[in-house]
Amino acid sequence: MPAVIVDCAIYRGGRRTDGPADFSDALAAARAEGDAFLWLGLHEATEHEFALVSSEFGLHPLAVEDALHAHQRPKLEVYDDSLFVVLKPVTYEPRGDTVSTGELMVFIGDSFVVTVRHGEGAPLSAVRRRLEAEPEVLAHGPTSVLYAVSDAIVDHYVEVADELQLDLEELEEEVFSPDAGSSTPTAARIYDFKRQVLEFRRATGPLAAPMARLAGAGVPFVHEHAQPFFRDVNDHLLHVNEQVEGLDRLLTDILSAHLAQMGVRQNDDMRKISAWAAMAAVPTMVAGIYGMNFRHMPELTYVWAYPAVIALMAVTVFGLHRQFKRRGWL
């Protein structure tokens, strides 16, 4: 069990204090004091390991099932003895333009907070240190932990959205540059970038409803004075969602414009091919007529017939070339 426990601490009056090493004894000690709470952090606990925690903290079986099996949507569930929140931290790798998501479950109940993390993203050590440096915030109890975790994740959403915006601007310049080719890899890159934005959207979009509920009144186990803090988080999240929607629409427009450019370039190529084929058809036709080897052909008896035919072909081809040039086909 200690392998999956990242940290276990009792907080009294907003400050971390020493307590029993066993989380069961620590929870009993926190509840005995009234103004204290236990924060237990877990990382990828197995079903057997988490069963010890759920039985001790009285967690709902449905919430436990969601916490054990990842791939949940961001949501907020209210049970009789606890509040269950699912968050999806996001990491972005600029070199590969790759968005990856983890999962973070938060249980809040009577004098306790249990955080369950899946994946390597969003370690909570920095959030814990920041909270411990602000005892006036931590003094609000388990609600302060939920706020700090949500705020950290949404703030990172803002950073990822800004990075995606910069990369999209670079992609846009590449697509619309005069030297941009009509190759398939460009369209594939746009489509892959759109998939990454969609992955990001799956993390940010569903979180809007839970944040709106936390920003309102009447949510159990949430401190009544925490509403302005959650409203601030919700405002940042709405800004991110608007930015993500804009990125998705712009990517669709860029992909459509790129495909239109490819069509225009192909039409230009077809016009050029048609123009050269038309100019080549004239001498081919004349040569075909004289290649029939008929005995009675009027031009065969004329001395200037051969030069005249060659001149006729040259003048005709030159005239076609000027005509196609004037129309922009060549």
Tab-separated table of C-alpha atoms in Angstrom:
chain	number	residue	atom	x	y	z
A	1	MET	CA	0.000	0.000	0.000
A	2	PRO	CA	2.742	2.586	0.732
A	3	ALA	CA	3.887	2.291	-2.908
A	4	VAL	CA	0.698	3.928	-4.165
A	5	ILE	CA	0.467	6.522	-1.371
A	6	VAL	CA	2.160	9.650	-2.679
A	7	ASP	CA	1.545	11.700	0.449
A	8	CYS	CA	-0.594	11.537	3.584
A	9	ALA	CA	-0.850	14.503	5.959
A	10	ILE	CA	-3.155	16.113	8.505
A	11	TYR	CA	-3.822	19.866	8.246
A	12	ARG	CA	-4.904	21.836	11.294
A	13	GLY	CA	-5.755	25.506	11.000
A	14	GLY	CA	-4.242	25.644	7.539
A	15	ARG	CA	-0.899	24.146	8.537
A	16	ARG	CA	0.567	20.719	8.030
A	17	THR	CA	1.128	18.766	11.232
A	18	ASP	CA	2.591	15.423	12.096
A	19	GLY	CA	0.115	12.627	12.540
A	20	PRO	CA	-0.185	8.850	12.566
A	21	ALA	CA	1.565	7.069	9.722
A	22	ASP	CA	-1.465	4.886	9.022
A	23	PHE	CA	-4.168	6.767	7.090
A	24	SER	CA	-6.922	5.065	9.105
A	25	ASP	CA	-5.544	6.408	12.386
A	26	ALA	CA	-4.846	9.765	10.741
A	27	LEU	CA	-8.474	10.083	9.593
A	28	ALA	CA	-9.725	9.266	13.087
A	29	ALA	CA	-7.386	11.877	14.548
A	30	ALA	CA	-8.542	14.536	12.058
A	31	ARG	CA	-12.211	13.867	12.759
A	32	ALA	CA	-11.629	13.924	16.487
A	33	GLU	CA	-10.271	17.474	16.368
A	34	GLY	CA	-13.060	18.946	14.248
A	35	ASP	CA	-11.074	21.730	12.581
A	36	ALA	CA	-8.577	19.392	10.878
A	37	PHE	CA	-8.685	17.262	7.738
A	38	LEU	CA	-6.660	14.516	6.114
A	39	TRP	CA	-5.269	14.763	2.576
A	40	LEU	CA	-4.406	11.357	1.126
A	41	GLY	CA	-2.784	11.248	-2.299
A	42	LEU	CA	-2.767	8.021	-4.347
A	43	HIS	CA	-1.238	7.145	-7.706
A	44	GLU	CA	-2.719	4.345	-9.843
A	45	ALA	CA	-3.989	2.204	-6.964
A	46	THR	CA	-5.093	-1.334	-7.701
A	47	GLU	CA	-8.540	-2.645	-6.836
A	48	HIS	CA	-7.265	-4.421	-3.731
A	49	GLU	CA	-5.277	-1.410	-2.546
A	50	PHE	CA	-8.141	1.002	-3.111
A	51	ALA	CA	-10.596	-1.292	-1.344
A	52	LEU	CA	-8.816	-0.528	1.953
A	53	VAL	CA	-9.218	3.207	1.338
A	54	SER	CA	-12.848	3.061	0.186
A	55	SER	CA	-13.957	0.994	3.176
A	56	GLU	CA	-12.226	3.316	5.634
A	57	PHE	CA	-13.473	6.569	4.069
A	58	GLY	CA	-16.929	5.250	3.184
A	59	LEU	CA	-16.681	6.025	-0.532
A	60	HIS	CA	-19.553	5.167	-2.841
A	61	PRO	CA	-19.043	1.965	-4.911
A	62	LEU	CA	-19.852	3.729	-8.200
A	63	ALA	CA	-17.305	6.441	-7.501
A	64	VAL	CA	-14.752	3.802	-6.524
A	65	GLU	CA	-15.366	1.976	-9.793
A	66	ASP	CA	-14.795	5.201	-11.755
A	67	ALA	CA	-11.634	5.938	-9.794
A	68	LEU	CA	-10.184	2.503	-10.485
A	69	HIS	CA	-11.004	2.438	-14.190
A	70	ALA	CA	-9.651	5.477	-16.008
A	71	HIS	CA	-11.016	7.036	-19.224
A	72	GLN	CA	-13.761	8.978	-17.470
A	73	ARG	CA	-15.225	12.273	-18.642
A	74	PRO	CA	-14.774	15.305	-16.376
A	75	LYS	CA	-17.767	15.322	-14.050
A	76	LEU	CA	-19.109	16.105	-10.591
A	77	GLU	CA	-21.062	13.526	-8.604
A	78	VAL	CA	-22.691	14.111	-5.206
A	79	TYR	CA	-23.143	11.103	-2.908
A	80	ASP	CA	-24.437	10.842	0.642
A	81	ASP	CA	-21.017	10.725	2.304
A	82	SER	CA	-18.722	12.330	-0.267
A	83	LEU	CA	-18.289	14.544	-3.295
A	84	PHE	CA	-16.606	13.001	-6.349
A	85	VAL	CA	-14.921	15.124	-9.038
A	86	VAL	CA	-13.118	13.899	-12.158
A	87	LEU	CA	-10.557	16.192	-13.794
A	88	LYS	CA	-8.395	15.593	-16.873
A	89	PRO	CA	-4.942	17.197	-16.753
A	90	VAL	CA	-3.399	17.913	-20.153
A	91	THR	CA	0.217	17.929	-21.316
A	92	TYR	CA	1.430	19.202	-24.690
A	93	GLU	CA	4.603	18.257	-26.533
A	94	PRO	CA	5.386	21.088	-29.019
A	95	ARG	CA	7.973	19.080	-30.958
A	96	GLY	CA	5.500	16.396	-31.919
A	97	ASP	CA	2.368	18.582	-31.654
A	98	THR	CA	0.967	15.926	-29.327
A	99	VAL	CA	-1.700	16.445	-26.676
A	100	SER	CA	-1.923	13.779	-23.981
A	101	THR	CA	-4.374	13.621	-21.098
A	102	GLY	CA	-4.238	12.045	-17.662
A	103	GLU	CA	-6.951	11.639	-15.059
A	104	LEU	CA	-7.330	12.973	-11.567
A	105	MET	CA	-10.138	11.963	-9.208
A	106	VAL	CA	-10.892	13.964	-6.074
A	107	PHE	CA	-13.013	12.660	-3.185
A	108	ILE	CA	-14.166	15.169	-0.567
A	109	GLY	CA	-15.993	14.170	2.576
A	110	ASP	CA	-16.121	14.618	6.323
A	111	SER	CA	-12.620	15.829	7.272
A	112	PHE	CA	-10.832	14.204	4.345
A	113	VAL	CA	-9.629	14.667	0.774
A	114	VAL	CA	-8.524	11.697	-1.332
A	115	THR	CA	-6.860	12.364	-4.694
A	116	VAL	CA	-6.329	9.504	-7.128
A	117	ARG	CA	-4.053	10.185	-10.080
A	118	HIS	CA	-3.720	8.167	-13.301
A	119	GLY	CA	-0.911	8.793	-15.754
A	120	GLU	CA	2.278	10.783	-15.425
A	121	GLY	CA	0.722	14.193	-15.968
A	122	ALA	CA	-0.258	16.745	-13.320
A	123	PRO	CA	1.703	15.730	-10.216
A	124	LEU	CA	0.128	17.364	-7.182
A	125	SER	CA	3.326	18.036	-5.235
A	126	ALA	CA	3.513	21.620	-6.563
A	127	VAL	CA	-0.140	22.224	-5.658
A	128	ARG	CA	0.415	20.855	-2.172
A	129	ARG	CA	3.473	23.072	-1.652
A	130	ARG	CA	1.604	26.144	-2.871
A	131	LEU	CA	-1.293	25.441	-0.526
A	132	GLU	CA	0.990	24.839	2.418
A	133	ALA	CA	2.533	28.260	1.712
A	134	GLU	CA	-0.936	29.854	1.952
A	135	PRO	CA	-2.400	28.712	5.281
A	136	GLU	CA	-5.243	31.229	5.066
A	137	VAL	CA	-6.535	29.374	1.990
A	138	LEU	CA	-5.820	25.915	3.381
A	139	ALA	CA	-7.758	26.821	6.522
A	140	HIS	CA	-11.009	26.490	4.530
A	141	GLY	CA	-10.624	22.722	4.709
A	142	PRO	CA	-11.044	20.138	1.952
A	143	THR	CA	-12.696	22.717	-0.319
A	144	SER	CA	-9.383	24.569	-0.594
A	145	VAL	CA	-7.724	21.438	-1.977
A	146	LEU	CA	-10.407	20.998	-4.642
A	147	TYR	CA	-10.090	24.657	-5.586
A	148	ALA	CA	-6.285	24.572	-5.759
A	149	VAL	CA	-6.240	21.403	-7.859
A	150	SER	CA	-8.901	22.716	-10.248
A	151	ASP	CA	-7.184	26.083	-10.521
A	152	ALA	CA	-3.812	24.500	-11.307
A	153	ILE	CA	-5.277	22.243	-13.997
A	154	VAL	CA	-7.288	25.032	-15.654
A	155	ASP	CA	-4.315	27.414	-15.551
A	156	HIS	CA	-2.304	24.772	-17.381
A	157	TYR	CA	-5.153	24.540	-19.897
A	158	VAL	CA	-4.552	28.224	-20.627
A	159	GLU	CA	-0.851	27.599	-21.232
A	160	VAL	CA	-1.550	24.644	-23.539
A	161	ALA	CA	-4.147	26.666	-25.479
A	162	ASP	CA	-1.613	29.466	-26.007
A	163	GLU	CA	0.994	26.982	-27.242
A	164	LEU	CA	-1.519	25.448	-29.640
A	165	GLN	CA	-2.369	28.919	-30.897
A	166	LEU	CA	1.290	29.657	-31.665
A	167	ASP	CA	1.767	26.342	-33.453
A	168	LEU	CA	-1.399	26.916	-35.438
A	169	GLU	CA	-0.147	30.313	-36.595
A	170	GLU	CA	3.063	28.669	-37.818
A	171	LEU	CA	1.044	26.001	-39.626
A	172	GLU	CA	-1.137	28.690	-41.187
A	173	GLU	CA	1.901	30.566	-42.508
A	174	GLU	CA	3.261	27.329	-43.945
A	175	VAL	CA	0.012	26.445	-45.706
A	176	PHE	CA	-0.512	29.889	-47.254
A	177	SER	CA	3.109	30.635	-48.120
A	178	PRO	CA	3.832	31.051	-51.887
A	179	ASP	CA	6.244	28.112	-51.781
A	180	ALA	CA	3.736	25.767	-50.134
A	181	GLY	CA	3.286	22.597	-52.113
A	182	SER	CA	0.138	20.627	-52.738
A	183	SER	CA	1.480	17.446	-51.197
A	184	THR	CA	-0.575	15.105	-49.052
A	185	PRO	CA	1.660	15.439	-45.911
A	186	THR	CA	0.466	19.041	-45.444
A	187	ALA	CA	-3.163	17.962	-45.337
A	188	ALA	CA	-2.223	15.052	-43.076
A	189	ARG	CA	-0.467	17.427	-40.685
A	190	ILE	CA	-3.503	19.710	-40.548
A	191	TYR	CA	-5.765	16.732	-39.860
A	192	ASP	CA	-3.433	15.412	-37.152
A	193	PHE	CA	-3.338	18.856	-35.525
A	194	LYS	CA	-7.129	18.878	-35.573
A	195	ARG	CA	-7.149	15.523	-33.764
A	196	GLN	CA	-4.917	16.970	-31.031
A	197	VAL	CA	-7.262	19.936	-30.615
A	198	LEU	CA	-10.161	17.488	-30.358
A	199	GLU	CA	-8.308	15.565	-27.638
A	200	PHE	CA	-7.786	18.835	-25.770
A	201	ARG	CA	-11.444	19.725	-26.235
A	202	ARG	CA	-12.531	16.434	-24.660
A	203	ALA	CA	-10.737	17.481	-21.479
A	204	THR	CA	-11.904	21.098	-21.290
A	205	GLY	CA	-15.439	21.004	-22.694
A	206	PRO	CA	-17.181	18.604	-20.264
A	207	LEU	CA	-15.560	20.349	-17.277
A	208	ALA	CA	-17.661	23.484	-17.828
A	209	ALA	CA	-20.794	22.051	-16.183
A	210	PRO	CA	-19.033	20.804	-12.991
A	211	MET	CA	-17.217	24.122	-12.578
A	212	ALA	CA	-20.472	26.025	-13.010
A	213	ARG	CA	-22.067	23.891	-10.269
A	214	LEU	CA	-19.133	24.452	-7.917
A	215	ALA	CA	-19.331	28.192	-8.602
A	216	GLY	CA	-22.981	28.162	-7.528
A	217	ALA	CA	-24.561	27.454	-4.183
A	218	GLY	CA	-25.900	24.278	-2.642
A	219	VAL	CA	-23.106	21.805	-3.404
A	220	PRO	CA	-22.489	19.591	-0.355
A	221	PHE	CA	-19.028	19.444	1.238
A	222	VAL	CA	-18.069	22.754	-0.466
A	223	HIS	CA	-17.394	25.767	1.759
A	224	GLU	CA	-19.925	28.541	1.219
A	225	HIS	CA	-17.186	31.185	0.909
A	226	ALA	CA	-15.469	29.249	-1.901
A	227	GLN	CA	-17.931	30.298	-4.613
A	228	PRO	CA	-15.937	33.375	-5.797
A	229	PHE	CA	-12.810	31.219	-6.161
A	230	PHE	CA	-14.600	28.625	-8.266
A	231	ARG	CA	-16.188	31.409	-10.330
A	232	ASP	CA	-12.686	32.606	-11.148
A	233	VAL	CA	-11.681	29.107	-12.229
A	234	ASN	CA	-14.854	28.829	-14.279
A	235	ASP	CA	-14.110	32.134	-16.045
A	236	HIS	CA	-10.667	30.882	-17.042
A	237	LEU	CA	-12.185	27.613	-18.243
A	238	LEU	CA	-14.780	29.424	-20.371
A	239	HIS	CA	-11.983	31.447	-21.943
A	240	VAL	CA	-10.100	28.246	-22.758
A	241	ASN	CA	-13.195	26.614	-24.249
A	242	GLU	CA	-13.800	29.638	-26.468
A	243	GLN	CA	-10.171	29.542	-27.579
A	244	VAL	CA	-10.354	25.811	-28.322
A	245	GLU	CA	-13.537	26.258	-30.356
A	246	GLY	CA	-11.807	29.022	-32.317
A	247	LEU	CA	-8.820	26.772	-32.975
A	248	ASP	CA	-11.075	23.981	-34.189
A	249	ARG	CA	-13.000	26.278	-36.556
A	250	LEU	CA	-9.807	27.840	-37.867
A	251	LEU	CA	-8.287	24.422	-38.514
A	252	THR	CA	-11.381	23.432	-40.488
A	253	ASP	CA	-11.085	26.622	-42.552
A	254	ILE	CA	-7.360	26.057	-43.110
A	255	LEU	CA	-7.965	22.493	-44.252
A	256	SER	CA	-10.714	23.636	-46.636
A	257	ALA	CA	-8.501	26.418	-47.984
A	258	HIS	CA	-5.619	24.001	-48.462
A	259	LEU	CA	-7.804	21.556	-50.381
A	260	ALA	CA	-9.095	24.455	-52.490
A	261	GLN	CA	-5.503	25.493	-53.204
A	262	MET	CA	-4.713	21.961	-54.297
A	263	GLY	CA	-7.714	22.042	-56.649
A	264	VAL	CA	-6.623	25.385	-58.133
A	265	ARG	CA	-3.087	24.116	-58.649
A	266	GLN	CA	-4.393	20.968	-60.310
A	267	ASN	CA	-6.606	23.063	-62.606
A	268	ASP	CA	-3.593	25.200	-63.524
A	269	ASP	CA	-1.601	22.079	-64.300
A	270	MET	CA	-4.432	20.673	-66.403
A	271	ARG	CA	-4.697	23.945	-68.367
A	272	LYS	CA	-0.982	23.901	-69.070
A	273	ILE	CA	-1.093	20.274	-70.145
A	274	SER	CA	-4.108	20.975	-72.381
A	275	ALA	CA	-2.408	24.005	-73.937
A	276	TRP	CA	0.778	22.109	-74.793
A	277	ALA	CA	-1.287	19.173	-76.079
A	278	ALA	CA	-3.266	21.540	-78.349
A	279	MET	CA	-0.046	23.048	-79.750
A	280	ALA	CA	1.377	19.594	-80.331
A	281	ALA	CA	-1.808	18.446	-82.069
A	282	VAL	CA	-1.388	20.816	-85.040
A	283	PRO	CA	1.963	19.504	-86.338
A	284	THR	CA	0.811	15.978	-85.467
A	285	MET	CA	-2.285	16.383	-87.625
A	286	VAL	CA	-0.317	17.814	-90.582
A	287	ALA	CA	2.327	15.129	-90.290
A	288	GLY	CA	-0.399	12.510	-90.156
A	289	ILE	CA	-1.942	13.766	-93.410
A	290	TYR	CA	1.382	13.745	-95.247
A	291	GLY	CA	2.218	10.355	-93.847
A	292	MET	CA	-0.598	8.723	-95.813
A	293	ASN	CA	1.628	8.299	-98.892
A	294	PHE	CA	-1.089	8.984	-101.480
A	295	ARG	CA	0.201	9.226	-105.032
A	296	HIS	CA	-2.017	12.158	-106.088
A	297	MET	CA	-1.435	14.980	-103.559
A	298	PRO	CA	-1.506	18.534	-105.008
A	299	GLU	CA	1.326	19.830	-102.853
A	300	LEU	CA	3.802	17.170	-103.988
A	301	THR	CA	4.433	18.950	-107.298
A	302	TYR	CA	5.114	22.372	-105.775
A	303	VAL	CA	8.692	23.379	-105.005
A	304	TRP	CA	7.715	25.528	-101.983
A	305	ALA	CA	5.113	23.139	-100.618
A	306	TYR	CA	7.359	21.634	-97.911
A	307	PRO	CA	8.606	24.995	-96.512
A	308	ALA	CA	5.065	26.353	-96.686
A	309	VAL	CA	3.666	23.489	-94.654
A	310	ILE	CA	6.435	23.848	-92.053
A	311	ALA	CA	5.795	27.596	-91.857
A	312	LEU	CA	2.050	26.968	-91.498
A	313	MET	CA	2.632	24.636	-88.564
A	314	ALA	CA	5.025	27.120	-86.904
A	315	VAL	CA	2.626	30.048	-87.349
A	316	THR	CA	-0.318	28.025	-86.041
A	317	VAL	CA	1.609	26.817	-82.972
A	318	PHE	CA	2.890	30.360	-82.327
A	319	GLY	CA	-0.637	31.715	-82.559
A	320	LEU	CA	-1.951	29.116	-80.131
A	321	HIS	CA	0.902	29.866	-77.731
A	322	ARG	CA	0.087	33.586	-77.735
A	323	GLN	CA	-3.593	32.858	-77.222
A	324	PHE	CA	-2.976	30.532	-74.280
A	325	LYS	CA	-0.461	32.982	-72.820
A	326	ARG	CA	-2.962	35.820	-73.018
A	327	ARG	CA	-5.556	33.746	-71.142
A	328	GLY	CA	-3.073	32.741	-68.430
A	329	TRP	CA	-2.929	29.080	-69.296
A	330	LEU	CA	0.836	29.175	-69.756
